């Protein structure tokens, strides 16, 4: 195999890598090559230190104490919310709800929106490339309400069939839920176009941003989405914290998701009234340290620069696909013109599980299997794929090593 | 040979390998050469579902009262490990299989493949092998 002439442009990746202590580790005697950021990214020291500092010096429960510590914790918590609002350009911080992650955000909308707005005969429109997190919550609410789940097909390249979408949106659709970036194919979906077509009929759109937020600037107002969900742990922040952005007009019409403390205005045994946004949707003690870590992750991403990250990763993606494509028996799954973050593939005669096992022995962390997108695997007629996914810290050299390792593993298996 | 004698024999064989590559090349070879399960048993009835790879397992009690296992997998490394498990457990009495403690997996550095989180079907397969042995044991006790 000859190396393609084009090399990714320089990016100060060495400095970025120095911020991630885990990248110093060895796996099976080899330097760790971490290519599974789509499952969960690694964390820079800035995030670790912010959370450590919070627990050492500022921790108390939020919104409850008159004392100074509680005030400090509350301030940090609410500052994190402001940082998120700025980061995704939300019109106001009341529209930013802290949740555990993308999964909880989607469940919240499916349950709360569904209970108020879905009834028998209605339709929920999703796509063939959704993560199980954006399928199962809708199935559950459809079962409860009698609404029907409909699925927009995709092409062999992994591009959403917009003609089919245009037809399907004419049905009795009450909400559209679509991923911004596919975690298996890397396809970037035309959210704004989808939103415009849905809004013509007054239908709200939820975008699953789990795989988009780490890789590109996000502006929820420019996208004009009604709901946007993402996870902190895929964007260099901690696990256990995520965000649901929702337009006020919808959030105000939706009943609470969970009941408990924080989310109420007044409780009597006869009737309880809800707190205002965003607290109505934040029952119980939140993951305060998680929000502090998320804030630090946002600061980190902004300090590196979102455009610079997108450019660096875009080059890596192109380079990685170029390196892998010529390997004998290689089949890239997901070749949409607009892609981000993910290279999925299968190699003839080599089961993804076997490839993943051998790559692990060579120090490479990739994901194998169906990536929580089983319908998509069925669509492409494969039991699973090997997925190499990119982060801010990956290098062209790592992709060169990956390509060599895949070739070697495939050779061993045939 | 007893189950433990076979385990020790495998441990000896693996001690000759220099690095992981040699170990895996051997397992891959075993996987490729494992006599395939009879096509009639490669159905959902005999499927042990793993998330990452699929395993089919069939067992019968022969005339000598020994359990004979055959199995298959769509992943060749999984299949190679299956070949080892069959070499150790197949051809023994149900009681011996039920009492067997499989220490060889650990000793030849393949423990990770038998972790429940790996979800390659091997843990479930091992459980299923013991279940078959238990069923045959009950059958023998009745006679
Ligand atoms: C597209 C997509 N949606 C949703 C999720 C679920 O995210 P979480 O597990 O953080 O809730 C993931 C994570 O794998 C994802 O890739």
Coordinates of C-alpha atoms and ligand atoms in Angstrom, one line a residue:
Chain A
X1 CA 0.0 0.0 0.0
X2 CA 1.4 3.4 -0.9
X3 CA 0.8 6.4 1.3
X4 CA -1.4 9.1 -0.3
X5 CA 0.4 12.3 -1.0
X6 CA -1.9 14.5 1.0
X7 CA -1.0 14.9 4.6
X8 CA -3.1 16.6 7.2
X9 CA -2.1 20.2 7.9
X10 CA -0.1 20.9 11.0
X11 CA -2.1 21.4 14.2
X12 CA -0.6 21.7 17.6
X13 CA -1.7 18.3 18.5
X14 CA 1.4 17.6 20.7
X15 CA 0.3 20.4 23.1
X16 CA -3.3 19.1 23.1
X17 CA -2.0 15.5 23.9
X18 CA 0.0 16.7 26.8
X19 CA -3.2 17.8 28.5
X20 CA -4.6 14.2 28.5
X21 CA -2.8 12.2 31.1
X22 CA -4.4 8.9 30.0
X23 CA -2.7 9.1 26.6
X24 CA 0.6 8.3 28.3
X25 CA -0.6 4.8 29.1
X26 CA 0.6 1.6 27.4
X27 CA -1.8 -1.2 26.3
X28 CA -0.4 -4.7 25.9
X29 CA 3.1 -3.2 25.8
X30 CA 2.2 -0.7 23.1
X31 CA 1.5 3.0 23.3
X32 CA -2.2 3.5 23.6
X33 CA -3.8 4.6 20.3
X34 CA -7.3 5.7 21.4
X35 CA -9.8 5.7 18.6
X36 CA -13.0 5.3 20.5
X37 CA -13.9 8.9 21.4
X38 CA -17.3 8.5 19.9
X39 CA -18.1 6.1 22.7
X40 CA -16.5 8.4 25.3
X41 CA -13.7 10.9 24.9
X42 CA -10.8 11.2 27.3
X43 CA -10.5 14.1 29.8
X44 CA -7.9 16.9 29.9
X45 CA -6.3 17.9 33.2
X46 CA -8.2 21.1 33.1
X47 CA -11.5 19.2 33.6
X48 CA -10.0 16.9 36.2
X49 CA -8.6 19.8 38.2
X50 CA -11.8 21.9 38.0
X51 CA -13.8 19.0 39.5
X52 CA -11.2 18.3 42.1
X53 CA -11.1 21.9 43.1
X54 CA -14.8 22.1 43.3
X55 CA -15.0 19.1 45.7
X56 CA -12.1 20.3 47.8
X57 CA -13.2 23.9 48.2
X58 CA -16.7 24.7 47.1
X59 CA -19.0 21.8 47.5
X60 CA -22.5 22.1 49.1
X61 CA -25.9 21.5 47.8
X62 CA -27.3 24.1 45.4
X63 CA -30.2 26.5 45.6
X64 CA -30.8 25.6 49.3
X65 CA -28.4 27.1 51.7
X66 CA -28.2 30.7 52.9
X67 CA -24.6 30.1 53.8
X68 CA -21.7 31.0 51.7
X69 CA -20.5 27.6 50.5
X70 CA -24.0 26.8 49.1
X71 CA -24.0 30.1 47.4
X72 CA -20.6 29.4 45.8
X73 CA -21.7 26.0 44.6
X74 CA -24.9 27.5 43.3
X75 CA -23.0 30.1 41.4
X76 CA -20.7 27.6 39.8
X77 CA -23.6 25.4 38.8
X78 CA -25.5 28.4 37.2
X79 CA -22.3 29.7 35.6
X80 CA -22.0 26.3 34.0
X81 CA -25.5 26.6 32.6
X82 CA -24.6 30.1 31.2
X83 CA -21.5 28.6 29.6
X84 CA -23.6 25.9 27.9
X85 CA -26.1 28.4 26.7
X86 CA -23.3 30.5 25.2
X87 CA -21.6 27.4 23.8
X88 CA -24.7 26.3 21.8
X89 CA -26.0 29.9 21.3
X90 CA -29.2 29.2 23.2
X91 CA -31.4 32.3 23.5
X92 CA -31.6 32.0 27.2
X93 CA -30.2 29.8 30.0
X94 CA -33.6 28.8 31.2
X95 CA -33.8 26.7 28.1
X96 CA -30.8 24.7 29.1
X97 CA -31.7 21.7 31.3
X98 CA -29.1 19.6 32.9
X99 CA -29.6 15.8 32.6
X100 CA -27.5 12.7 32.8
X101 CA -26.8 12.5 29.1
X102 CA -28.2 12.3 25.7
X103 CA -30.2 9.2 26.6
X104 CA -32.0 10.9 29.5
X105 CA -32.6 14.1 27.4
X106 CA -34.4 12.1 24.7
X107 CA -36.3 10.1 27.3
X108 CA -37.4 13.3 28.9
X109 CA -38.8 14.7 25.7
X110 CA -40.3 11.5 24.5
X111 CA -42.1 11.0 27.8
X112 CA -43.0 14.5 28.6
X113 CA -43.9 15.7 25.1
X114 CA -45.4 12.4 24.3
X115 CA -47.8 12.3 27.2
X116 CA -49.1 15.8 26.3
X117 CA -49.1 15.7 22.5
X118 CA -49.2 12.2 21.2
X119 CA -52.4 10.1 20.7
X120 CA -53.5 7.2 18.7
X121 CA -53.0 7.6 15.0
X122 CA -50.2 10.2 15.4
X123 CA -46.8 9.5 14.0
X124 CA -43.2 10.0 15.3
X125 CA -40.7 10.3 12.6
X126 CA -37.1 9.0 13.1
X127 CA -34.4 7.8 10.7
X128 CA -32.7 4.6 9.9
X129 CA -29.4 5.8 11.3
X130 CA -30.6 6.5 14.9
X131 CA -28.8 5.3 18.0
X132 CA -31.0 3.0 20.1
X133 CA -31.2 6.0 22.5
X134 CA -33.2 7.8 19.8
X135 CA -35.4 4.8 18.9
X136 CA -36.4 3.0 22.1
X137 CA -37.7 6.0 24.1
X138 CA -40.0 6.7 21.2
X139 CA -41.1 3.1 20.9
X140 CA -42.0 3.2 24.6
X141 CA -44.1 6.3 24.3
X142 CA -45.7 5.0 21.1
X143 CA -46.7 1.9 22.9
X144 CA -48.3 3.9 25.7
X145 CA -50.1 6.4 23.5
X146 CA -51.0 4.3 20.4
X147 CA -48.8 6.6 18.2
X148 CA -46.8 5.0 15.4
X149 CA -43.1 5.1 14.8
X150 CA -42.0 5.8 11.2
X151 CA -38.5 5.5 9.9
X152 CA -37.0 7.6 7.1
X153 CA -34.7 5.4 4.9
X154 CA -31.1 6.1 3.9
X155 CA -29.0 5.5 0.8
X156 CA -26.1 3.0 0.5
X157 CA -23.7 5.8 1.2
X158 CA -25.5 6.5 4.4
X159 CA -27.2 9.7 3.3
X160 CA -30.7 10.4 4.5
X161 CA -33.4 10.1 1.8
X162 CA -34.8 13.6 1.8
X163 CA -37.4 12.8 -0.9
X164 CA -38.8 10.1 1.4
X165 CA -38.6 12.5 4.3
X166 CA -40.6 15.1 2.3
X167 CA -43.3 12.5 1.7
X168 CA -43.4 11.1 5.2
X169 CA -43.6 14.5 6.9
X170 CA -47.0 15.0 5.2
X171 CA -48.4 12.2 7.4
X172 CA -49.9 12.8 10.8
X173 CA -46.5 13.5 12.3
X174 CA -46.3 15.2 15.7
X175 CA -42.5 15.2 16.2
X176 CA -39.3 14.5 14.3
X177 CA -36.3 13.0 16.1
X178 CA -33.1 12.8 14.1
X179 CA -29.4 12.5 14.8
X180 CA -27.3 15.5 13.9
X181 CA -24.3 13.2 13.2
X182 CA -24.5 9.4 13.0
X183 CA -22.4 7.6 15.5
X184 CA -21.9 4.6 13.2
X185 CA -21.7 6.2 9.8
X186 CA -20.4 9.7 10.6
X187 CA -23.0 11.2 8.3
X188 CA -23.8 14.8 9.1
X189 CA -27.6 15.3 8.5
X190 CA -29.1 18.5 7.1
X191 CA -30.8 19.6 10.3
X192 CA -31.7 23.0 9.2
X193 CA -33.4 21.7 6.0
X194 CA -35.3 19.1 8.1
X195 CA -36.4 21.7 10.6
X196 CA -37.6 24.1 7.9
X197 CA -39.7 21.3 6.3
X198 CA -41.1 20.2 9.6
X199 CA -41.8 23.8 10.8
X200 CA -43.9 24.5 7.6
X201 CA -46.3 22.1 9.2
X202 CA -45.8 23.2 12.8
X203 CA -44.0 20.0 13.7
X204 CA -41.1 20.3 16.2
X205 CA -37.7 18.6 15.7
X206 CA -35.4 17.0 18.2
X207 CA -31.8 16.7 17.1
X208 CA -29.5 14.2 18.8
X209 CA -26.3 16.1 19.0
X210 CA -24.2 13.5 20.9
X211 CA -21.8 13.1 18.0
X212 CA -22.0 16.6 16.7
X213 CA -21.1 18.8 19.7
X214 CA -17.6 17.4 20.1
X215 CA -16.7 18.0 16.4
X216 CA -18.2 21.3 15.2
X217 CA -19.6 24.6 16.3
X218 CA -23.3 24.3 17.3
X219 CA -25.8 27.1 17.1
X220 CA -29.2 26.0 18.1
X221 CA -30.8 29.2 16.9
X222 CA -29.2 28.9 13.4
X223 CA -30.4 25.3 13.3
X224 CA -33.8 26.5 14.6
X225 CA -34.2 23.1 16.3
X226 CA -36.9 22.7 19.0
X227 CA -34.8 20.3 21.1
X228 CA -31.1 19.5 21.1
X229 CA -29.6 16.7 23.2
X230 CA -25.9 15.9 24.0
X231 CA -23.6 14.3 26.5
X232 CA -20.7 15.8 28.4
X233 CA -18.6 12.7 28.4
X234 CA -18.2 12.7 24.6
X235 CA -16.9 16.3 24.6
X236 CA -14.0 15.9 27.0
X237 CA -16.2 16.4 30.0
X238 CA -17.2 14.0 32.8
X239 CA -19.7 11.1 32.6
X240 CA -23.1 11.6 34.2
X241 CA -23.8 15.1 32.9
X242 CA -25.6 16.1 29.7
X243 CA -27.8 18.8 28.3
X244 CA -31.2 19.1 26.9
X245 CA -31.8 22.4 25.1
X246 CA -35.5 23.1 24.5
X247 CA -37.4 26.0 23.1
X248 CA -39.3 27.7 25.9
X249 CA -42.6 27.5 24.0
X250 CA -42.4 23.7 24.1
X251 CA -40.8 23.3 27.6
X252 CA -43.5 25.4 29.1
X253 CA -46.2 23.3 27.6
X254 CA -44.7 20.0 28.8
X255 CA -45.3 18.4 32.2
X256 CA -42.4 17.5 34.4
X257 CA -40.5 14.3 33.7
X258 CA -39.5 13.3 37.2
X259 CA -40.9 14.5 40.5
X260 CA -39.0 15.4 43.6
X261 CA -37.2 18.3 45.2
X262 CA -36.0 21.4 43.3
X263 CA -38.6 21.0 40.6
X264 CA -41.6 22.3 42.6
X265 CA -42.9 25.7 43.5
X266 CA -45.2 24.6 46.3
X267 CA -46.2 21.2 47.5
X268 CA -49.4 20.3 49.4
X269 CA -50.9 16.8 49.5
X270 CA -53.7 18.1 47.3
X271 CA -51.8 19.8 44.6
X272 CA -48.3 20.6 43.8
X273 CA -47.3 23.4 41.5
X274 CA -44.2 23.3 39.4
X275 CA -41.1 25.5 39.6
X276 CA -40.2 27.6 36.6
X277 CA -37.8 26.7 33.8
X278 CA -35.3 25.1 33.9
X279 CA -35.9 23.7 37.4
X280 CA -39.2 22.1 36.5
X281 CA -37.2 19.5 34.7
X282 CA -34.4 19.1 37.2
X283 CA -35.8 17.0 40.1
X284 CA -33.4 16.1 42.9
X285 CA -29.8 17.1 43.6
X286 CA -28.1 17.5 40.3
X287 CA -24.6 16.4 39.3
X288 CA -23.0 19.6 40.5
X289 CA -19.4 18.5 40.0
X290 CA -20.4 17.2 36.6
X291 CA -21.6 20.7 35.5
X292 CA -18.4 22.2 36.8
X293 CA -16.4 19.6 34.7
X294 CA -18.6 20.3 31.7
X295 CA -18.0 24.0 32.0
X296 CA -14.2 23.3 32.1
X297 CA -14.6 21.1 29.0
X298 CA -16.4 23.9 27.2
X299 CA -13.6 26.3 28.2
X300 CA -11.1 23.8 27.0
X301 CA -12.7 23.3 23.6
X302 CA -13.0 27.0 23.2
X303 CA -9.4 27.6 24.1
X304 CA -8.3 25.1 21.4
X305 CA -10.9 26.6 19.0
X306 CA -13.9 24.9 17.6
X307 CA -13.0 25.8 14.0
X308 CA -9.5 24.5 14.5
X309 CA -10.8 21.3 16.0
X310 CA -13.2 20.8 13.1
X311 CA -10.4 21.4 10.6
X312 CA -8.0 19.1 12.3
X313 CA -10.5 16.3 12.6
X314 CA -11.8 16.8 9.1
X315 CA -8.3 16.3 7.7
X316 CA -7.8 13.3 9.9
X317 CA -11.0 11.8 8.7
X318 CA -10.2 12.2 5.1
X319 CA -6.6 10.9 5.6
X320 CA -7.8 7.9 7.6
X321 CA -10.4 6.9 4.9
X322 CA -7.7 7.3 2.2
X323 CA -5.3 5.1 4.2
X324 CA -7.9 2.3 4.9
X325 CA -9.7 2.2 1.5
X326 CA -7.0 0.4 -0.5
X327 CA -6.6 -2.5 2.0
X328 CA -7.7 -5.7 0.3
X329 CA -11.3 -6.6 1.1
X330 CA -12.0 -3.3 2.8
X331 CA -15.5 -2.0 2.8
X332 CA -16.1 1.4 4.3
X333 CA -19.6 1.7 5.8
X334 CA -20.7 5.3 5.6
X335 CA -19.4 7.3 2.7
X336 CA -21.6 10.3 2.8
X337 CA -20.1 13.5 1.4
X338 CA -20.6 15.3 4.7
X339 CA -19.1 13.3 7.5
X340 CA -17.6 13.9 10.9
X341 CA -15.6 12.0 13.5
X342 CA -16.2 8.4 12.5
X343 CA -14.7 5.7 10.2
X344 CA -16.7 2.5 10.2
X345 CA -15.6 -0.5 8.2
X346 CA -15.7 -4.2 7.6
X347 CA -13.0 -6.4 5.9
X348 CA -14.0 -9.4 3.9
X349 CA -13.2 -12.6 5.6
X350 CA -12.5 -11.0 9.0
X351 CA -15.2 -10.7 11.6
X352 CA -15.3 -7.3 13.3
X353 CA -14.8 -9.0 16.7
X354 CA -11.7 -10.7 15.6
X355 CA -10.3 -7.5 14.0
X356 CA -11.0 -5.6 17.2
X357 CA -9.4 -8.2 19.4
X358 CA -6.2 -8.2 17.3
X359 CA -6.1 -4.4 17.1
X360 CA -6.4 -4.3 20.9
X361 CA -3.3 -6.5 21.1
X362 CA -1.5 -3.9 19.1
X363 CA -2.5 -1.1 21.5
X364 CA -5.4 0.3 19.4
X365 CA -8.7 1.0 21.1
X366 CA -11.6 0.8 18.6
X367 CA -15.2 -0.2 19.0
X368 CA -16.6 -3.3 17.3
X369 CA -20.1 -4.5 17.1
X370 CA -23.4 -2.8 16.2
X371 CA -22.7 0.4 18.0
X372 CA -26.3 0.5 19.4
X373 CA -27.6 0.8 15.9
X374 CA -28.8 -2.6 15.1
X375 CA -31.4 -1.6 12.4
X376 CA -28.5 0.1 10.6
X377 CA -26.4 -3.0 10.7
X378 CA -29.3 -4.9 9.2
X379 CA -29.6 -2.2 6.5
X380 CA -26.0 -2.8 5.4
X381 CA -26.2 -6.6 5.9
X382 CA -23.3 -6.8 8.3
X383 CA -23.2 -8.2 11.8
X384 CA -21.3 -5.2 13.0
X385 CA -18.4 -3.0 12.0
X386 CA -15.1 -1.9 13.3
X387 CA -15.4 1.8 14.2
X388 CA -12.4 4.1 14.6
X389 CA -13.6 7.4 15.9
X390 CA -11.6 10.6 16.2
X391 CA -10.9 13.1 18.9
X392 CA -9.0 16.3 19.3
X393 CA -5.9 14.4 20.3
X394 CA -5.5 11.9 17.4
X395 CA -2.7 12.2 15.0
X396 CA -2.0 11.3 11.4
X397 CA 0.7 8.9 12.6
X398 CA -1.9 7.0 14.7
X399 CA -4.1 6.6 11.6
X400 CA -1.1 5.3 9.7
X401 CA -0.5 2.8 12.5
X402 CA -4.1 1.8 12.4
X403 CA -4.1 1.1 8.7
X404 CA -1.0 -1.0 9.0
X405 CA -2.5 -2.9 12.0
X406 CA -5.7 -3.5 10.2
X407 CA -3.8 -4.9 7.2
X408 CA -1.8 -7.2 9.5
X409 CA -4.8 -8.4 11.5
X410 CA -6.8 -9.1 8.3
X411 CA -3.8 -11.0 7.0
X412 CA -3.7 -13.1 10.2
X413 CA -7.4 -13.8 10.0
X414 CA -7.4 -15.0 6.3
Chain B
X1 CA -7.0 -38.2 30.0
X2 CA -8.8 -36.4 32.7
X3 CA -10.1 -32.9 32.2
X4 CA -7.3 -31.5 34.3
X5 CA -4.7 -33.4 32.4
X6 CA -6.0 -31.9 29.2
X7 CA -5.9 -28.5 30.7
X8 CA -2.3 -28.9 31.8
X9 CA -1.4 -30.2 28.3
X10 CA -2.8 -27.0 26.8
X11 CA -1.0 -24.8 29.3
X12 CA 2.2 -26.6 28.3
X13 CA 1.6 -26.1 24.6
X14 CA 0.9 -22.4 25.1
X15 CA 4.1 -21.9 27.1
X16 CA 6.0 -22.5 23.9
X17 CA 4.7 -19.4 22.3
X18 CA 6.8 -16.3 22.4
X19 CA 4.3 -13.5 22.0
X20 CA 0.7 -12.7 21.6
X21 CA 1.0 -13.0 17.8
X22 CA 2.0 -16.7 18.0
X23 CA -0.7 -17.4 20.5
X24 CA -3.4 -15.8 18.4
X25 CA -2.2 -17.3 15.2
X26 CA -2.5 -20.7 16.9
X27 CA -6.0 -19.9 18.1
X28 CA -7.0 -18.6 14.7
X29 CA -5.8 -21.9 13.2
X30 CA -7.7 -23.9 15.7
X31 CA -10.8 -21.8 14.8
X32 CA -10.4 -22.5 11.1
X33 CA -9.9 -26.2 11.6
X34 CA -12.7 -26.8 14.2
X35 CA -15.0 -29.4 12.7
X36 CA -18.1 -27.4 11.9
X37 CA -21.3 -28.1 13.7
X38 CA -23.8 -30.1 11.7
X39 CA -25.8 -27.7 9.6
X40 CA -29.0 -28.9 11.0
X41 CA -27.9 -27.6 14.4
X42 CA -26.9 -24.2 13.2
X43 CA -30.3 -22.7 13.8
X44 CA -31.7 -20.3 16.3
X45 CA -32.6 -23.2 18.6
X46 CA -28.9 -23.8 19.2
X47 CA -27.8 -20.2 19.1
X48 CA -26.1 -18.8 22.2
X49 CA -26.5 -15.1 21.7
X50 CA -23.6 -12.8 22.2
X51 CA -23.6 -9.2 21.4
X52 CA -20.3 -9.2 19.4
X53 CA -20.2 -12.7 18.0
X54 CA -22.6 -15.5 17.7
X55 CA -22.1 -19.1 18.9
X56 CA -24.0 -22.3 18.1
X57 CA -23.7 -25.2 20.5
X58 CA -25.0 -28.8 20.3
X59 CA -24.4 -31.7 22.7
X60 CA -25.4 -35.3 22.8
X61 CA -24.7 -38.2 25.2
X62 CA -22.9 -41.1 23.5
X63 CA -23.3 -44.8 24.1
X64 CA -20.5 -44.7 26.7
X65 CA -22.3 -42.0 28.7
X66 CA -19.9 -39.3 27.6
X67 CA -21.0 -35.9 26.5
X68 CA -20.0 -34.9 22.9
X69 CA -20.1 -31.3 22.1
X70 CA -20.0 -29.6 18.7
X71 CA -20.1 -25.8 18.2
X72 CA -19.5 -23.0 15.8
X73 CA -19.1 -19.3 15.7
X74 CA -19.1 -16.5 13.1
X75 CA -15.9 -15.1 14.6
X76 CA -12.8 -17.1 14.2
X77 CA -11.0 -16.2 17.5
X78 CA -14.2 -17.1 19.4
X79 CA -14.2 -20.3 17.4
X80 CA -10.6 -21.1 18.3
X81 CA -11.4 -20.7 22.0
X82 CA -14.5 -22.9 21.5
X83 CA -12.2 -25.5 20.0
X84 CA -10.1 -25.4 23.2
X85 CA -13.2 -25.6 25.5
X86 CA -14.4 -28.6 23.5
X87 CA -11.0 -30.3 23.6
X88 CA -11.2 -30.0 27.4
X89 CA -14.8 -30.9 28.1
X90 CA -16.0 -33.1 25.3
X91 CA -15.8 -36.9 25.8
X92 CA -16.2 -36.7 29.6
X93 CA -19.0 -37.9 31.8
X94 CA -21.6 -35.3 32.8
X95 CA -20.5 -35.5 36.5
X96 CA -16.9 -34.7 35.6
X97 CA -18.0 -31.8 33.4
X98 CA -20.1 -30.4 36.2
X99 CA -17.3 -30.6 38.7
X100 CA -14.6 -29.2 36.3
X101 CA -12.9 -26.0 37.2
X102 CA -11.5 -24.4 34.1
X103 CA -8.2 -22.8 35.1
X104 CA -6.4 -23.1 31.8
X105 CA -8.1 -20.1 30.2
X106 CA -6.5 -17.9 32.8
X107 CA -3.1 -19.5 32.5
X108 CA -2.9 -19.2 28.7
X109 CA -3.7 -15.5 28.9
X110 CA -7.2 -15.6 27.4
X111 CA -9.1 -14.6 30.4
X112 CA -10.4 -11.4 28.8
X113 CA -12.3 -13.5 26.3
X114 CA -14.3 -15.1 29.1
X115 CA -15.3 -11.9 30.7
X116 CA -19.1 -11.3 30.8
X117 CA -18.6 -7.8 29.6
X118 CA -17.0 -9.0 26.4
X119 CA -20.3 -10.4 25.3
X120 CA -18.9 -12.6 22.6
X121 CA -21.2 -15.5 23.6
X122 CA -18.4 -17.6 25.3
X123 CA -19.6 -17.1 28.8
X124 CA -23.1 -18.0 27.9
X125 CA -21.7 -21.0 25.9
X126 CA -19.8 -22.3 28.9
X127 CA -22.9 -22.0 31.0
X128 CA -24.8 -23.8 28.3
X129 CA -22.2 -26.6 28.2
X130 CA -22.7 -27.1 31.9
X131 CA -26.5 -27.0 31.5
X132 CA -26.3 -29.8 29.0
X133 CA -24.1 -31.8 31.3
X134 CA -26.6 -31.3 34.1
X135 CA -29.5 -32.4 32.0
X136 CA -27.6 -35.5 30.9
X137 CA -26.6 -36.2 34.5
X138 CA -30.3 -36.1 35.5
X139 CA -31.1 -38.4 32.6
X140 CA -28.4 -40.9 33.8
X141 CA -29.6 -40.9 37.3
X142 CA -33.1 -41.8 36.2
X143 CA -31.9 -44.9 34.3
Ligands
LIG1 C1 -25.8 9.4 18.4 C2 -25.9 9.0 19.8 N1 -27.0 9.3 20.5 C3 -27.1 8.9 21.8 C4 -26.1 8.4 22.5 C5 -26.2 8.0 24.0 O1 -25.4 8.9 24.8 P1 -25.3 8.6 26.3 O2 -25.0 7.2 26.5 O3 -24.3 9.5 26.8 O4 -26.7 8.9 26.9 C6 -24.9 8.1 21.8 C7 -23.7 7.5 22.6 O5 -23.2 6.5 22.2 C8 -24.8 8.5 20.5 O6 -23.6 8.2 19.8

